Short mmCIF file of C-alpha atoms in Angstrom, two decimals:
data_model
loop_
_atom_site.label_atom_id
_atom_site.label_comp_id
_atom_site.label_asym_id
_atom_site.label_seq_id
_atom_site.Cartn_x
_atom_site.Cartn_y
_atom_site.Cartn_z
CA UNK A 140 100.69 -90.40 -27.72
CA UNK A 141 99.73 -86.81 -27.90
CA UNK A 142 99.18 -85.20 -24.83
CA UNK A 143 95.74 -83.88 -23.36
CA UNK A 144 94.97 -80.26 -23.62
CA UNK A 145 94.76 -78.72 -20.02
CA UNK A 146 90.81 -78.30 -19.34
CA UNK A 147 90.06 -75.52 -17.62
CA UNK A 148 86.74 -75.40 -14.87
CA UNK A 149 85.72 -72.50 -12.79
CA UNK A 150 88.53 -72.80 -10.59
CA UNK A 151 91.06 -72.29 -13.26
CA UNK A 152 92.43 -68.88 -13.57
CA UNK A 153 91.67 -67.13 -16.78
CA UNK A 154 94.34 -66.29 -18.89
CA UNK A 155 95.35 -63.14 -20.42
CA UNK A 156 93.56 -63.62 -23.70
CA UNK A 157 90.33 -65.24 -22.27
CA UNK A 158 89.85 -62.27 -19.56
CA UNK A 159 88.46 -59.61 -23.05
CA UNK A 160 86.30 -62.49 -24.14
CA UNK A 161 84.46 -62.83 -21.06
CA UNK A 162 84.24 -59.51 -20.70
CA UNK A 163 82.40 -59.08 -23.54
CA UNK A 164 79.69 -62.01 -23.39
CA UNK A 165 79.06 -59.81 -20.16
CA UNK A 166 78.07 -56.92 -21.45
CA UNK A 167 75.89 -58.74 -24.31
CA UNK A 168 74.30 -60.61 -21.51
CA UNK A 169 73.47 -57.16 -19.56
CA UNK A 170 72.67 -55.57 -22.65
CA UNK A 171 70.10 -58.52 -23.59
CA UNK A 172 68.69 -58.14 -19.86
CA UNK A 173 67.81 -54.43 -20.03
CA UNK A 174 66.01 -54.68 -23.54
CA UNK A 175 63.73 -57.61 -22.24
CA UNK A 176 62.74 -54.95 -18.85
CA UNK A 177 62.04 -52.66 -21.29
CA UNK A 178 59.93 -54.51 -23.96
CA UNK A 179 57.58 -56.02 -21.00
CA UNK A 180 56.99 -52.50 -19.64
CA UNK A 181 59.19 -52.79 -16.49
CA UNK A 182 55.88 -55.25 -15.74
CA UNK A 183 57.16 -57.67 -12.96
CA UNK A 184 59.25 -59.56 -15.29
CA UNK A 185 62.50 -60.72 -13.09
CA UNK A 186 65.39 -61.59 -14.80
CA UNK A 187 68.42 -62.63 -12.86
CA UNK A 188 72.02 -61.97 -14.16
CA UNK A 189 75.13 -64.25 -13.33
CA UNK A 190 78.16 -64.07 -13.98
CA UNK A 191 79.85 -65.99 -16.68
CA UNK A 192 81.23 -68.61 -14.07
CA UNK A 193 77.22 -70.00 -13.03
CA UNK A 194 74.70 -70.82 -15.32
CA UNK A 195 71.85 -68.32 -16.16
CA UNK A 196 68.54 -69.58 -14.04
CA UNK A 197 65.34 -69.64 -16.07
CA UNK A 198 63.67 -65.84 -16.35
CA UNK A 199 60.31 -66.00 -14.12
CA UNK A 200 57.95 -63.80 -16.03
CA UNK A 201 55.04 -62.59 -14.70
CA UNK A 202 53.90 -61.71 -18.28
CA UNK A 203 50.95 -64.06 -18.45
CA UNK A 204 49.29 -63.16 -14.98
CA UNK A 205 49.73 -59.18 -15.70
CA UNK A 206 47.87 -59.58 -19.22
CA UNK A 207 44.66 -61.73 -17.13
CA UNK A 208 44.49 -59.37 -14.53
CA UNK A 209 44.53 -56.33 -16.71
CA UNK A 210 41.56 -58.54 -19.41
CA UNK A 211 39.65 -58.81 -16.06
CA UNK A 212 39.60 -55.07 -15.04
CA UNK A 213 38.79 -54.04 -18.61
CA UNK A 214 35.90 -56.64 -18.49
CA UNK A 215 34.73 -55.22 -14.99
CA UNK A 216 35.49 -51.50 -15.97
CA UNK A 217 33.00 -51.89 -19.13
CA UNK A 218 30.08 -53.91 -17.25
CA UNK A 219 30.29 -51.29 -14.33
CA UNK A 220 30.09 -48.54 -16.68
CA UNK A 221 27.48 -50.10 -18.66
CA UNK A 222 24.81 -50.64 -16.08
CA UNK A 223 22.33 -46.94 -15.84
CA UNK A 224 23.26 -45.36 -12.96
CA UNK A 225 19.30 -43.48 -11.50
CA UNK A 226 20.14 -39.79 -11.05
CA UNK A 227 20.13 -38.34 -7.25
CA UNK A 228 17.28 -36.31 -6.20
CA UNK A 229 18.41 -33.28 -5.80
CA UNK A 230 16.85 -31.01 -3.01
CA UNK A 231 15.70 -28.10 -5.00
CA UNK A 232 14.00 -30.75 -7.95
CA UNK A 233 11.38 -31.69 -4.89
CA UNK A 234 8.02 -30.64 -5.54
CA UNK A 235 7.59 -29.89 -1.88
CA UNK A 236 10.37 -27.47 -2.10
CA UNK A 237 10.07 -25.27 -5.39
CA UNK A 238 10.15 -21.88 -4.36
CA UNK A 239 8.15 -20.73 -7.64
CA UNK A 240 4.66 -20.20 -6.68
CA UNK A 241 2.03 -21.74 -9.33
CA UNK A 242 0.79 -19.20 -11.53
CA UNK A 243 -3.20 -18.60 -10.92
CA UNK A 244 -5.77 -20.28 -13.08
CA UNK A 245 -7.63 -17.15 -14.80
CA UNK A 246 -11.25 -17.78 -13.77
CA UNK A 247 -13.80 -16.11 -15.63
CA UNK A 248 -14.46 -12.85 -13.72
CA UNK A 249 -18.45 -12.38 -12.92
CA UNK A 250 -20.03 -9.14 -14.08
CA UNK A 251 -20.95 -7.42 -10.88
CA UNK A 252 -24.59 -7.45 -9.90
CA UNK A 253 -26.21 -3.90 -10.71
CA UNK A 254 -27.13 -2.15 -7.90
CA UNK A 255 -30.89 -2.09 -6.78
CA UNK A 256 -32.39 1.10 -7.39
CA UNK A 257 -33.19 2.70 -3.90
CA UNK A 258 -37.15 2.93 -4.35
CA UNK A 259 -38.88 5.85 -2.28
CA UNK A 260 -41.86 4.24 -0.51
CA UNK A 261 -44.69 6.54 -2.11
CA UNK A 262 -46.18 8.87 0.91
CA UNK A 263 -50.36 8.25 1.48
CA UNK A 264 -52.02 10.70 0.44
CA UNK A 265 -53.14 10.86 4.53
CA UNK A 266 -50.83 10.59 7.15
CA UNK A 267 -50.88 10.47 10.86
CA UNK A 268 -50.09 14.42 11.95
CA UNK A 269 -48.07 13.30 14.95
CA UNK A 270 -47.01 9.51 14.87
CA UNK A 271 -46.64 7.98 17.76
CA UNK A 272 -48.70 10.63 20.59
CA UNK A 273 -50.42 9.44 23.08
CA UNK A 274 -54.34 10.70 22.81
CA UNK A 275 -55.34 13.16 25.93
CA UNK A 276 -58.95 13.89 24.41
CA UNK A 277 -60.94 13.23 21.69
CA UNK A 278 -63.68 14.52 19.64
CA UNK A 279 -66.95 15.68 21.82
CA UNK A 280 -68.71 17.27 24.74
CA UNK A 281 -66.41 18.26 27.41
CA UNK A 282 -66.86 20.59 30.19
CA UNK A 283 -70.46 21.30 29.18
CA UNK A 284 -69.00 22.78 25.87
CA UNK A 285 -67.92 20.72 22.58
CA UNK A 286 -64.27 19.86 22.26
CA UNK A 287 -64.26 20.30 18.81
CA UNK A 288 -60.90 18.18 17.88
CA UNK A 289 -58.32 15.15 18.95
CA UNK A 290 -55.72 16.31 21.31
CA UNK A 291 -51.99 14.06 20.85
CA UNK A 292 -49.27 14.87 23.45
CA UNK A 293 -45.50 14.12 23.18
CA UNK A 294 -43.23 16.57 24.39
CA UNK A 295 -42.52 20.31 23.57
CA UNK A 296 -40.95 20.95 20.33
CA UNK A 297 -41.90 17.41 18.69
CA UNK A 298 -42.70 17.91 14.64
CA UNK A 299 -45.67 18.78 13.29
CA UNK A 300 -46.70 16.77 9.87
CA UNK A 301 -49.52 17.94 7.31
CA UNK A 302 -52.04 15.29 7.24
CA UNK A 303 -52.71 15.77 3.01
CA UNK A 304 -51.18 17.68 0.16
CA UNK A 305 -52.58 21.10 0.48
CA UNK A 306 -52.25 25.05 0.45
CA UNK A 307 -51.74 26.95 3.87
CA UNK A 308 -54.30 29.17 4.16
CA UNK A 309 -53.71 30.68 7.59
CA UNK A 310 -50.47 30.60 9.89
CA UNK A 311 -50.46 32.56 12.99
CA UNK A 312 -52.02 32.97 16.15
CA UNK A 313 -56.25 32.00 15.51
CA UNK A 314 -57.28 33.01 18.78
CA UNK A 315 -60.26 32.14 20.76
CA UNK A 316 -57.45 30.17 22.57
CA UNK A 317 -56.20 28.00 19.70
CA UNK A 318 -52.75 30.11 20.14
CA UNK A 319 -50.10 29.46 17.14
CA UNK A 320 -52.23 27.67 14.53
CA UNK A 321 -52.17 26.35 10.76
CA UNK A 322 -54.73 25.84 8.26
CA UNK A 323 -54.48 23.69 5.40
CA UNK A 324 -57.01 23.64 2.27
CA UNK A 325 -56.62 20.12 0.82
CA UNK A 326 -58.51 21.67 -2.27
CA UNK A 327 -61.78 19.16 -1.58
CA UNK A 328 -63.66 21.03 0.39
CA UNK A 329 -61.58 20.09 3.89
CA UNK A 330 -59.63 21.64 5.40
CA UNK A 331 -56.87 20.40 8.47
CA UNK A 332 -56.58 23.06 11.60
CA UNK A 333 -52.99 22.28 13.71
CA UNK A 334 -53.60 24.13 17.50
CA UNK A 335 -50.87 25.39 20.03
CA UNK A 336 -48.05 25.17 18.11
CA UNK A 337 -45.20 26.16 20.01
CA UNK A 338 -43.23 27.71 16.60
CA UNK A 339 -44.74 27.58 13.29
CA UNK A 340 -42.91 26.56 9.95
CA UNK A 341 -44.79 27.37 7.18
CA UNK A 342 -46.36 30.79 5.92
CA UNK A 343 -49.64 31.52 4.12
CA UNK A 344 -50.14 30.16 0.53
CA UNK A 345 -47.00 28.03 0.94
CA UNK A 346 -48.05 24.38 -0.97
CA UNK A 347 -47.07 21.65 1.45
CA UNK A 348 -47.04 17.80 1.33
CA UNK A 349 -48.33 15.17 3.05
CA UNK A 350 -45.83 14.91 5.74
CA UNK A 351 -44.04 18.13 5.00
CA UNK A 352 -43.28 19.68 8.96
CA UNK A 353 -45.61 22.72 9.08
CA UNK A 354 -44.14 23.38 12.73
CA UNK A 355 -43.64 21.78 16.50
CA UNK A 356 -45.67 21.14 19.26
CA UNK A 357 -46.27 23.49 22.31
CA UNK A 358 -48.91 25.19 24.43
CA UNK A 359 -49.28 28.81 23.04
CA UNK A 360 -53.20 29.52 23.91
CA UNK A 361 -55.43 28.20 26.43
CA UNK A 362 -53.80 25.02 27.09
CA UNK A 363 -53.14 22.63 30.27
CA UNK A 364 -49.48 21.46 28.57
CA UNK A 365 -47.76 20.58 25.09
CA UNK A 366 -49.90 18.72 22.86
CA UNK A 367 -50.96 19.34 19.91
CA UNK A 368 -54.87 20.27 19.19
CA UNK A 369 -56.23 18.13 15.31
CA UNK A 370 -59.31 19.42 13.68
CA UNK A 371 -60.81 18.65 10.17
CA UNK A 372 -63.03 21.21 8.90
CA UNK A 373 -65.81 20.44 6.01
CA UNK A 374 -65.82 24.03 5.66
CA UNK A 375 -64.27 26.53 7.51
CA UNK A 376 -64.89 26.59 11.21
CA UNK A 377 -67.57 23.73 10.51
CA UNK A 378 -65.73 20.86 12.63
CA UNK A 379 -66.20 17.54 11.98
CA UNK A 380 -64.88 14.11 14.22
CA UNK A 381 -61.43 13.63 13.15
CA UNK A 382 -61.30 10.28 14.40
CA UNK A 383 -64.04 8.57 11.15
CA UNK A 384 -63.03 10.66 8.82
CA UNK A 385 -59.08 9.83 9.09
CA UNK A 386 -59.95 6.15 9.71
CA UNK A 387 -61.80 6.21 6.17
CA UNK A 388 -57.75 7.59 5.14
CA UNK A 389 -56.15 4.78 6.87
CA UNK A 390 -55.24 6.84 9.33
CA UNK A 391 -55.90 5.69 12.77
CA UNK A 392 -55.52 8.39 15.45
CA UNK A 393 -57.22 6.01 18.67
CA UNK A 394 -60.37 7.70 18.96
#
């Protein structure tokens, strides 16, 4: 009867020539550990070592759960990126706030209106000798003696206008109490006498205007104050009523 061969378990004390054999299947076993971290990435993959005396436990790998989390972020990464994202307003794109100012519409520019021509009113060929005197006398008997013209009063020094276009025929003092005097031929057989003048304006065979200043009131001659004495002659020295024969003129002197 042969004998049994002494079985050894974990208690049993290796010998001298199993100790290198162990040894090695260690290492092989580390080795074999190290290459698996690295081929999963060092991704949560546990793997537990023993020792050559216990058996290995079952590797829990995470390997599974890492790949559907990292399919599900990929699938939420492209959707997010996929969707338009609307731009932000930005404060200087506001139409409220664009500091350009608009650029003018060019309007048609209007011609300018030409000028109306200043028109100068034609001068009657009569006008009132002193516009606006008050009448002191008029054409007739006065005193027992005829008062031969129109007297019109404003005061001293007030113009003097020629009643008609004419030629002065006499400028000076006429005496007889007329004092500084003017006579003006109108050329129709009339002629315009201008009494008391204070200063006169025009001199003899001077052409005048109707209008023109011949000189300015006063009371040179026989005279109560400053007016000025109007006579129309038909004639010289033949005296006729002023008052008619300017009224024919348009000329009303209030007689």
């Amino acid at each position: 009867m042969q004998e049994d061969s002494p079985v050894q378990n974990e208690n049993t004390p290796d010998t001298a020539a199993e100790r290198p054999q162990r040894a090695g299947r260690r290492n092989r076993l580390i080795v074999l550990s190290a290459a698996a971290l690295v081929a999963l990435g060092l991704g949560g993959v546990a793997v537990a070592t023993t020792g050559p005396d216990r058996p290995a436990p079952a590797a829990v790998s995470l390997d599974a759960q890492f790949r559907t989390e990292a399919a599900s972020r990929a699938d939420r990464s492209a959707r997010e990126s996929g969707v338009p994202v609307s731009p932000s307003a930005s404060p200087t794109a506001s139409p409220t706030a664009t500091s350009a100012s608009p650029t003018p519409t060019k309007t048609a520019t209007a011609k300018p209106k030409p000028k109306p021509k200043k028109t100068t009113k034609p001068t009657p060929a009569w006008v009132d000798p002193m516009p606006g005197a008050a009448v002191t006398s008029c054409y007739g008997q006065r005193w027992g003696t005829l008062h031969a013209g129109i007297d019109l009063a404003l005061p001293s020094g007030t113009p003097i206008h020629a009643a008609a276009a004419g030629t002065v025929v006499q400028a000076g003092d006429a005496a007889d109490g007329y004092g500084n005097s003017v006579f003006v031929d109108h050329g129709n057989g009339y002629l315009t006498h201008y009494a008391h003048q204070s200063r006169i304006a025009v001199t003899v065979g001077q052409a005048v205007k109707a209008g023109q200043v011949i000189g300015y009131e006063g009371a040179t001659g026989d005279a109560t104050g400053p007016h000025l004495h109007f006579e129309v002659h038909q004639g010289m020295w033949n005296q006729i009523d002023p008052a008619p024969f300017m009224r024919a003129r348009s000329v009303d002197l209030g007689c």
